[in-house]
Short mmCIF file of C-alpha atoms and ligand atoms in Angstrom, two decimals:
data_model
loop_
_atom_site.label_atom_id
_atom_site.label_comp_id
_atom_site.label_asym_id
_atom_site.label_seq_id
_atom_site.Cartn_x
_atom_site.Cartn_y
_atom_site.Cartn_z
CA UNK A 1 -6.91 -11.71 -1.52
CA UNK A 2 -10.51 -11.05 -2.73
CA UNK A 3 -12.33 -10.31 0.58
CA UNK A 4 -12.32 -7.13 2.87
CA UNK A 5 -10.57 -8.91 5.87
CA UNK A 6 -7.50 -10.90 3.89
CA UNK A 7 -4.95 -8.23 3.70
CA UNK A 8 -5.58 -7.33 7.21
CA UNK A 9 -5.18 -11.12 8.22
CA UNK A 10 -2.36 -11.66 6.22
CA UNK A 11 -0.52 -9.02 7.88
CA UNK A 12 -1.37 -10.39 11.38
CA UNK A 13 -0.39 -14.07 10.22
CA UNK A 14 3.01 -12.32 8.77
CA UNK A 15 3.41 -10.87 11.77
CA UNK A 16 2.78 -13.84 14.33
CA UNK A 17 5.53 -16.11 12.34
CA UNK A 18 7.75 -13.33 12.69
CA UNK A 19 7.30 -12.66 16.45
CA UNK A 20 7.38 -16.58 16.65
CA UNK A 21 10.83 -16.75 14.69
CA UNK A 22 12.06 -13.82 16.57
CA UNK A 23 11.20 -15.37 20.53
CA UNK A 24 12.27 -18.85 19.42
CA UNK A 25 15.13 -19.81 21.49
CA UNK A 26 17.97 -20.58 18.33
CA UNK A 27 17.44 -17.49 16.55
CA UNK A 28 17.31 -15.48 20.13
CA UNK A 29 20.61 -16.74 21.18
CA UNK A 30 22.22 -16.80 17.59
CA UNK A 31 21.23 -12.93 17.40
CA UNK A 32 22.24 -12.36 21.23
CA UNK A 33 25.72 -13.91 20.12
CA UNK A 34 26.42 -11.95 17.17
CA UNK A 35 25.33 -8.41 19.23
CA UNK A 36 28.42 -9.62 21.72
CA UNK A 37 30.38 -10.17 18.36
CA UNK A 38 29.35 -7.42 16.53
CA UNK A 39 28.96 -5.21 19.09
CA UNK A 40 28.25 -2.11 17.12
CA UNK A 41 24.43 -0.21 16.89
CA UNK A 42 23.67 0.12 13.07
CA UNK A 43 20.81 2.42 12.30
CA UNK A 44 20.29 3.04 8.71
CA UNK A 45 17.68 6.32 7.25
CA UNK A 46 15.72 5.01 4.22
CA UNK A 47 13.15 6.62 2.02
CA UNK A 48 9.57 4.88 2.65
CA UNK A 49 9.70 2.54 -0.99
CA UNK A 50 8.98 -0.63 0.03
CA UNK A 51 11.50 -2.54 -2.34
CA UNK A 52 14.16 -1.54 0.31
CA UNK A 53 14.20 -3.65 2.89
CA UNK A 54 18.32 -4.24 4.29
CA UNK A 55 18.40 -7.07 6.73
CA UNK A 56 16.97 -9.07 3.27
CA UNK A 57 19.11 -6.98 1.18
CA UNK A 58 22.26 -7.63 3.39
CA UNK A 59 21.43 -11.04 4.61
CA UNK A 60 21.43 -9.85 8.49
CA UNK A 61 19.04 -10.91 10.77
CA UNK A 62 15.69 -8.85 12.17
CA UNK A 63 16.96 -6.11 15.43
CA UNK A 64 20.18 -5.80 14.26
CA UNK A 65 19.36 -2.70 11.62
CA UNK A 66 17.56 -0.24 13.59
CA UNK A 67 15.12 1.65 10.77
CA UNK A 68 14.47 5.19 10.41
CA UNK A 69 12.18 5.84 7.35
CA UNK A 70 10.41 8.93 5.40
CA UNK A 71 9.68 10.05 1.94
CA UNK A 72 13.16 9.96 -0.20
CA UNK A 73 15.05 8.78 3.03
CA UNK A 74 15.02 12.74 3.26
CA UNK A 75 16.10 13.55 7.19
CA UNK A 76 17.15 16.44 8.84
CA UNK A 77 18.97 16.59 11.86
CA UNK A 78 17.05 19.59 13.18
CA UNK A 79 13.39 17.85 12.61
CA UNK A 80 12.91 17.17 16.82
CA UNK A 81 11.07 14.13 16.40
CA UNK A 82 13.94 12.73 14.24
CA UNK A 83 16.99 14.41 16.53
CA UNK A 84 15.25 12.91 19.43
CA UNK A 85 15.47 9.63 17.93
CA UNK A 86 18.80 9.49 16.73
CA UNK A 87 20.26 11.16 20.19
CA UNK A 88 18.35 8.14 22.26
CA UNK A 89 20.12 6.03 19.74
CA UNK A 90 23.47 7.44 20.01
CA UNK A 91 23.23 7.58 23.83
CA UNK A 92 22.11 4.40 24.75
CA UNK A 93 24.81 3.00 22.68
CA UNK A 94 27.08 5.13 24.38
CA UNK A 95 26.00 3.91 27.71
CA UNK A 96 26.24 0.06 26.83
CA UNK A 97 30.33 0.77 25.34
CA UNK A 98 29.30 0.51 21.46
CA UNK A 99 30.18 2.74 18.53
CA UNK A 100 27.19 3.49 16.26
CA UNK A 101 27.39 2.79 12.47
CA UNK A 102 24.93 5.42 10.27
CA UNK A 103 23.76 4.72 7.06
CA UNK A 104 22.28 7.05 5.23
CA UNK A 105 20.81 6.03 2.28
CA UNK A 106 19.25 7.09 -1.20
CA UNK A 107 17.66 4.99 -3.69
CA UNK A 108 17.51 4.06 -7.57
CA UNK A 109 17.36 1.91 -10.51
CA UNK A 110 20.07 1.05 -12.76
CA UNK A 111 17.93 -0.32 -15.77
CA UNK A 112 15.13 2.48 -15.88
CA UNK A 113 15.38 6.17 -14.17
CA UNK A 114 11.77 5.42 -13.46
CA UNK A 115 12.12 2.54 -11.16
CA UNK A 116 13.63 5.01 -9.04
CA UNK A 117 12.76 6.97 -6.44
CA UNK A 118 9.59 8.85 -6.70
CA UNK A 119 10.77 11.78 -3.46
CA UNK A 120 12.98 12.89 -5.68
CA UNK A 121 11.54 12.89 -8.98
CA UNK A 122 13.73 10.46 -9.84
CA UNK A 123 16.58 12.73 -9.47
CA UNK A 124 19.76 10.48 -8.60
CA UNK A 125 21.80 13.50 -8.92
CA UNK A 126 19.41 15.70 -6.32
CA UNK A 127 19.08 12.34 -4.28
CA UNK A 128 22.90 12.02 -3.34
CA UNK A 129 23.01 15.96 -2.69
CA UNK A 130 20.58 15.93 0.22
CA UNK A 131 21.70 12.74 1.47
CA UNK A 132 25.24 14.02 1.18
CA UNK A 133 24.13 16.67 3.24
CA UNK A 134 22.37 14.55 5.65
CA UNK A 135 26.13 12.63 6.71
CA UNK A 136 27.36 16.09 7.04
CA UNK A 137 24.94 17.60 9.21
CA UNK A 138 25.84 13.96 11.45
CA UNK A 139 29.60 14.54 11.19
CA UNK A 140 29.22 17.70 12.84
CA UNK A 141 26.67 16.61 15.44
CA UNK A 142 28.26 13.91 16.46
CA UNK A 143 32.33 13.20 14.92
CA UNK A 144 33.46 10.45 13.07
CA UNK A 145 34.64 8.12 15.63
CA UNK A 146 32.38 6.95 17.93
CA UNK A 147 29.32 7.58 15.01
CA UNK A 148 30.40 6.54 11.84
CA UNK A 149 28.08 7.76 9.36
CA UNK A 150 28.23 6.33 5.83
CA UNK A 151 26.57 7.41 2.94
CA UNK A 152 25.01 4.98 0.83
CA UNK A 153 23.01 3.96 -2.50
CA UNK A 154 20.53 0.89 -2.73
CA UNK A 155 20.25 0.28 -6.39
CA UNK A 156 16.64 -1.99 -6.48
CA UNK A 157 17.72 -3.78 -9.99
CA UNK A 158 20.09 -6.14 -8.23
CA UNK A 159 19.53 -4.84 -3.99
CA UNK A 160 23.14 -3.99 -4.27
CA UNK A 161 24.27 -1.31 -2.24
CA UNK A 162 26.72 1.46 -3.22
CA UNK A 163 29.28 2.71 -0.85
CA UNK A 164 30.18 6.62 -0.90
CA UNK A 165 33.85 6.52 0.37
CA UNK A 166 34.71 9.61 2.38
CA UNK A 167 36.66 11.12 -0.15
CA UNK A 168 34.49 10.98 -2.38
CA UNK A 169 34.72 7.85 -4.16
CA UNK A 170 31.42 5.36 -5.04
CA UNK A 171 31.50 1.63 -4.97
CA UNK A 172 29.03 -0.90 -6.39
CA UNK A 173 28.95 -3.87 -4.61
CA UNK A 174 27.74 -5.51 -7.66
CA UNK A 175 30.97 -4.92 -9.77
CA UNK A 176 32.90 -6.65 -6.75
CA UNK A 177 32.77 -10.27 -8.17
CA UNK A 178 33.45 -12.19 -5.28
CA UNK A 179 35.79 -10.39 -2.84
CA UNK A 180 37.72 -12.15 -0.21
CA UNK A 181 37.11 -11.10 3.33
CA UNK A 182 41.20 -9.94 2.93
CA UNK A 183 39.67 -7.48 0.12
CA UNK A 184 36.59 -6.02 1.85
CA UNK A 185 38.29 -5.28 4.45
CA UNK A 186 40.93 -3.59 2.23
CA UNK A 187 38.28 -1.30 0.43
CA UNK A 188 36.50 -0.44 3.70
CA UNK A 189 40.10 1.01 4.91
CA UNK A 190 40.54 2.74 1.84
CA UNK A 191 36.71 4.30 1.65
CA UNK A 192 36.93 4.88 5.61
CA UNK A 193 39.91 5.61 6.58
CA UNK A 194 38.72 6.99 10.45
CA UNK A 195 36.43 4.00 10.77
CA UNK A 196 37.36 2.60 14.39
CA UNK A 197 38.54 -1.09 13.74
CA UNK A 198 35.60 -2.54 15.51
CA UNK A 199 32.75 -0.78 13.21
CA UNK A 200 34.67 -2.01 10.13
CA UNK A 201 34.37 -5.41 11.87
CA UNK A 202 30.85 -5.05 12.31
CA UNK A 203 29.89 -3.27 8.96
CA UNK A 204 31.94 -6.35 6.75
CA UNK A 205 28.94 -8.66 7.38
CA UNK A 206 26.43 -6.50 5.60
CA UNK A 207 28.66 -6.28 2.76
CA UNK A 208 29.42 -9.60 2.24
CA UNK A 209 25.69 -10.67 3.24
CA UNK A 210 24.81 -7.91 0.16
CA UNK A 211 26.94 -9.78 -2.19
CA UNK A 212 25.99 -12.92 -2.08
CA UNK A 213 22.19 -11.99 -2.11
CA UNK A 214 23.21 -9.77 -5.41
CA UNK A 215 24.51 -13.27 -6.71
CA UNK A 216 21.06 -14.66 -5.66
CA UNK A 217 18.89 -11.91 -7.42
CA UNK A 218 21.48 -12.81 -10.55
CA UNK A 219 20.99 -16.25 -10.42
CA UNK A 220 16.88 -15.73 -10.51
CA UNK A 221 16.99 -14.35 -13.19
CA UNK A 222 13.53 -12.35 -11.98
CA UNK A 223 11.35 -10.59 -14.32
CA UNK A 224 11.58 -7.04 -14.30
CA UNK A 225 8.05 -6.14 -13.26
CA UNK A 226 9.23 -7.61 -9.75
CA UNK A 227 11.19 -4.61 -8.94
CA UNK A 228 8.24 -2.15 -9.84
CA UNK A 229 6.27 -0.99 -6.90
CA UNK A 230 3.26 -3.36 -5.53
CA UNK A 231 2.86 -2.22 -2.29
CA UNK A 232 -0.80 -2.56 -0.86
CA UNK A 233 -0.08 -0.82 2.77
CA UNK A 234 0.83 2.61 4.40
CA UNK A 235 2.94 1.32 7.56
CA UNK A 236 3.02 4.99 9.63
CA UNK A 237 4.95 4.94 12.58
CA UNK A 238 7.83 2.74 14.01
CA UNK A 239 8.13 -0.68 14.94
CA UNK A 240 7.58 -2.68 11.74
CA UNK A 241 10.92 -4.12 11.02
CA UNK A 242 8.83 -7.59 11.42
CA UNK A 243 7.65 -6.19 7.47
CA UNK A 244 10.30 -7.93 6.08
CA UNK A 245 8.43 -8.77 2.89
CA UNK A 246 10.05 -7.15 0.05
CA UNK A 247 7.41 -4.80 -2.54
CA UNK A 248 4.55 -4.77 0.73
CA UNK A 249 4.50 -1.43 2.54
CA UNK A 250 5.56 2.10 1.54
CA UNK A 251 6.81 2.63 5.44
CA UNK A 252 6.51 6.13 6.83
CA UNK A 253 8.31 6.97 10.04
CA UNK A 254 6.82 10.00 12.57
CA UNK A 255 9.77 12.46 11.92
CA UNK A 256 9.11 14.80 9.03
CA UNK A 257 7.47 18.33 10.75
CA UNK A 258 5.13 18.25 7.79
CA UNK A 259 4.06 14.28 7.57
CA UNK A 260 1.21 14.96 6.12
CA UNK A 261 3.47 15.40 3.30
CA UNK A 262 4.91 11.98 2.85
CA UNK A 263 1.92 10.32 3.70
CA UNK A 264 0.25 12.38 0.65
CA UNK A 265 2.77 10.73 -1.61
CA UNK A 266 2.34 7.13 -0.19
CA UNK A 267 -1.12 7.68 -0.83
CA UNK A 268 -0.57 8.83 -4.21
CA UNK A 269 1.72 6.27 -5.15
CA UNK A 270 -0.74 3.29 -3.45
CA UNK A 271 -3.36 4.92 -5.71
CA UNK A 272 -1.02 4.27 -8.94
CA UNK A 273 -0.61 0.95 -7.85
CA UNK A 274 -4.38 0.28 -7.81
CA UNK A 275 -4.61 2.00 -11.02
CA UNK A 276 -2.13 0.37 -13.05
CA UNK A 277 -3.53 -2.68 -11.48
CA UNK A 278 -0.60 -3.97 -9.76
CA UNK A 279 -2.14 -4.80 -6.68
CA UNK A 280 -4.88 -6.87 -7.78
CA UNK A 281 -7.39 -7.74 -5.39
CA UNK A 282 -5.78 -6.19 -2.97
CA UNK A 283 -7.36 -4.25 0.20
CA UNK A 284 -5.10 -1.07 0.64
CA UNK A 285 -4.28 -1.37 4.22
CA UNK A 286 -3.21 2.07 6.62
CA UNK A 287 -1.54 0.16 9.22
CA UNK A 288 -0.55 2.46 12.29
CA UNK A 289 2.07 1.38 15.19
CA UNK A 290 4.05 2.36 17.90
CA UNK A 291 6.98 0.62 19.73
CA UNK A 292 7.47 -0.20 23.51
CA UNK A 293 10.11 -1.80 25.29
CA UNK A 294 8.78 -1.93 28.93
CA UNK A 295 5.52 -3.65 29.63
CA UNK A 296 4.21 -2.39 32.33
CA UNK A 297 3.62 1.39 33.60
CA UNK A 298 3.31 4.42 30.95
CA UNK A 299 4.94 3.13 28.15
CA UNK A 300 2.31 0.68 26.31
CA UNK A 301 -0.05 3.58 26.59
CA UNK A 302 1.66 6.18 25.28
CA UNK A 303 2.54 4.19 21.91
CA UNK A 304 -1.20 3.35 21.82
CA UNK A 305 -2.19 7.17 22.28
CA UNK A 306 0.57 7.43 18.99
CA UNK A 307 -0.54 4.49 16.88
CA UNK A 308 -4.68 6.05 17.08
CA UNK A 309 -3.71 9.41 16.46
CA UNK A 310 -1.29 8.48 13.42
CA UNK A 311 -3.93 6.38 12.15
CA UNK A 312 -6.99 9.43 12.60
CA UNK A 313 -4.28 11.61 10.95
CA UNK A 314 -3.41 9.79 7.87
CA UNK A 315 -7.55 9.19 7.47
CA UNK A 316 -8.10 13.07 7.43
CA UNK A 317 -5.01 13.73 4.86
CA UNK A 318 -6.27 11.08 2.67
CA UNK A 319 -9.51 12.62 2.86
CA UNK A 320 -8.58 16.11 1.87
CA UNK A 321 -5.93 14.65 -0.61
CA UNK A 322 -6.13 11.62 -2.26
CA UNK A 323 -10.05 11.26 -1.93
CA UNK A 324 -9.85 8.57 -4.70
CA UNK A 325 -8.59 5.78 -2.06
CA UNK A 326 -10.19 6.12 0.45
CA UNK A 327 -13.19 3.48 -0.58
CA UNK A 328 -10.27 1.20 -0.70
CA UNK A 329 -8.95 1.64 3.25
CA UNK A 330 -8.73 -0.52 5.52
CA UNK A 331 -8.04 0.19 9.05
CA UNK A 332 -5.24 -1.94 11.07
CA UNK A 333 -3.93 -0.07 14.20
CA UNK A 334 -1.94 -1.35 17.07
CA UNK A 335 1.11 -1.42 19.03
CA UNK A 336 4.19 -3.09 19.14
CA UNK A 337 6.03 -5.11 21.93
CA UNK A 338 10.25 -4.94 20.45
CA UNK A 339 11.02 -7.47 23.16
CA UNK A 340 9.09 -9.92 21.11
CA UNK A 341 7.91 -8.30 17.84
CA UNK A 342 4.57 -9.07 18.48
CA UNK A 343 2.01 -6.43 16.87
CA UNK A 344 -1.18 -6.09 19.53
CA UNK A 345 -3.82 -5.21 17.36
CA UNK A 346 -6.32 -2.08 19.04
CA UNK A 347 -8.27 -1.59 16.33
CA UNK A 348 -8.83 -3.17 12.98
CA UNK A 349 -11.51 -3.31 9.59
ZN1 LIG H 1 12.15 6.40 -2.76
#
């Protein structure tokens, strides 16, 4: 990674094995087959760090976790861009016959406060409040039945995830040992006790998925340093959950009213990254994107009218900002085709 173009074409090779992996016929039909047996949409809110990454975390394959991300994993359901999201989410599962399973998630270390999360000052306390809050502001939107919304920790020491019961009562995954299905299913009724049968179903592979890649990260043995931050790209926009390579991106979703806000902070926080000399080498990379599903018609164009203007955006607030990184950009915009996860590069350094 010592010349202009490599990050840029490492992303695009990332991305082509992905989209490759994703179209090829076993994994299509193995992921087809466990939507009909697993019927229910999972979405999960996540704060931007790019240590968080759940289908690795949980061991589930790519388009099964439907992202939404932003500094902190701080959401409100009144921001339009993210209501509008979550109600297209909610109603096309409605329309197909599936319940929807929420996660709303927070962030931290367990070995060093400081390995935490960054949107909240590494605040655990202030982190659980406002997500909390988040699974409230849900439950009233949309009930606990159909939407189950859970609230949930990722501690990035050991990628285990911690289950808020709603009662009140928190659960690390990674003081489980090794739980028989019999068991998880147990503590899922006791945590949830208005959890529809069927989500439980479908929320029992995460778990057990999360537990045996906590026995993994054990088993490594990996050197702290791994789980500090190394990203050397600003994903903004939607439609990167082909990124599946842990400590890469900080990812910023379209949703907060004031984005120039988060993307300040990713900016910041790629800046101490380059400064501390984690990242190497490295290009800093502002990728831009924007998802379609239909090929032809509107559609394509719109998301490439998004993925330019994000990417002009983000240029200008770095500008005005975070000055100091801006010698280090490098330009990667496109759009993104979710029937095959293929990234269509419009523009690039
Ligand atoms: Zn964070």
């Amino acid at each position: 990674m010592t010349t202009n173009r490599s990050g840029i074409d490492h992303l695009l090779e990332a991305n082509a094995e992905h989209s490759r992996i994703f179209r090829d016929p076993t994994t299509a039909n193995r992921r087809r087959l466990y939507r009909v047996q697993h019927p229910t949409e999972i979405g999960a809110s996540k704060c931007m760090d790019g240590r968080l990454h759940l289908p690795v975390i949980t061991e589930t394959e790519l388009g099964i976790i439907n992202p939404w991300r932003n500094l902190g994993g701080k959401f409100n359901l009144g921001w339009i861009g993210y209501q509008q999201t979550i109600n297209g989410w909610v109603e096309y599962a409605m329309s197909k016959g599936r319940h929807c399973l929420k996660l709303v998630t927070y962030h931290y270390s367990r070995g060093d406060k400081h390995r935490g999360c960054r949107g909240f000052n590494y605040d655990l306390d202030q982190a659980r409040v406002v997500t909390q809050n988040l699974k409230r502001q849900f439950d009233d939107s949309f009930g606990t039945s159909v939407v189950h919304t859970v609230q949930c920790g990722i501690e990035t020491d050991l990628e285990s995830l911690i289950l808020h019961g709603d009662r009140g009562e928190i659960v690390d995954l990674a003081e489980l040992g090794s739980p028989s299905r019999e068991e998880l299913e147990k503590l899922l009724r006791d945590l949830y006790p208005e959890m529809p049968d069927i989500v439980r179903n479908d929320f029992l592979p995460l778990l057990e998925g999360n537990i045996r890649h906590i026995a993994k990260i054990r088993a490594s043995n990996r050197p702290i340093a791994d789980a500090e931050h190394k990203e050397w790209v600003l994903a903004l926009g939607r439609g990167f959950d082909w990124l599946h390579e842990l400590n890469t991106a900080l990812i910023v979703g379209p949703f907060d009213p004031n984005l120039a806000s988060p993307i300040m902070t990713a900016g910041q926080l790629l800046l101490d990254n380059i400064k501390s000399r984690r990242v190497m080498g490295r290009d800093i990379v502002l990728m831009t994107s924007a998802p379609y599903r239909h090929t032809a018609g509107s559609e394509p164009r719109l998301a490439e009218q998004k993925a330019r203007f994000l990417s002009t955006f983000a240029r200008e607030v770095f500008e005005k900002n975070v000055p100091e990184i801006v010698p280090y950009l490098r330009k990667l915009t496109g759009i993104v085709d979710m029937n095959t996860r293929q990234f269509n590069v419009l523009e690039r350094d």
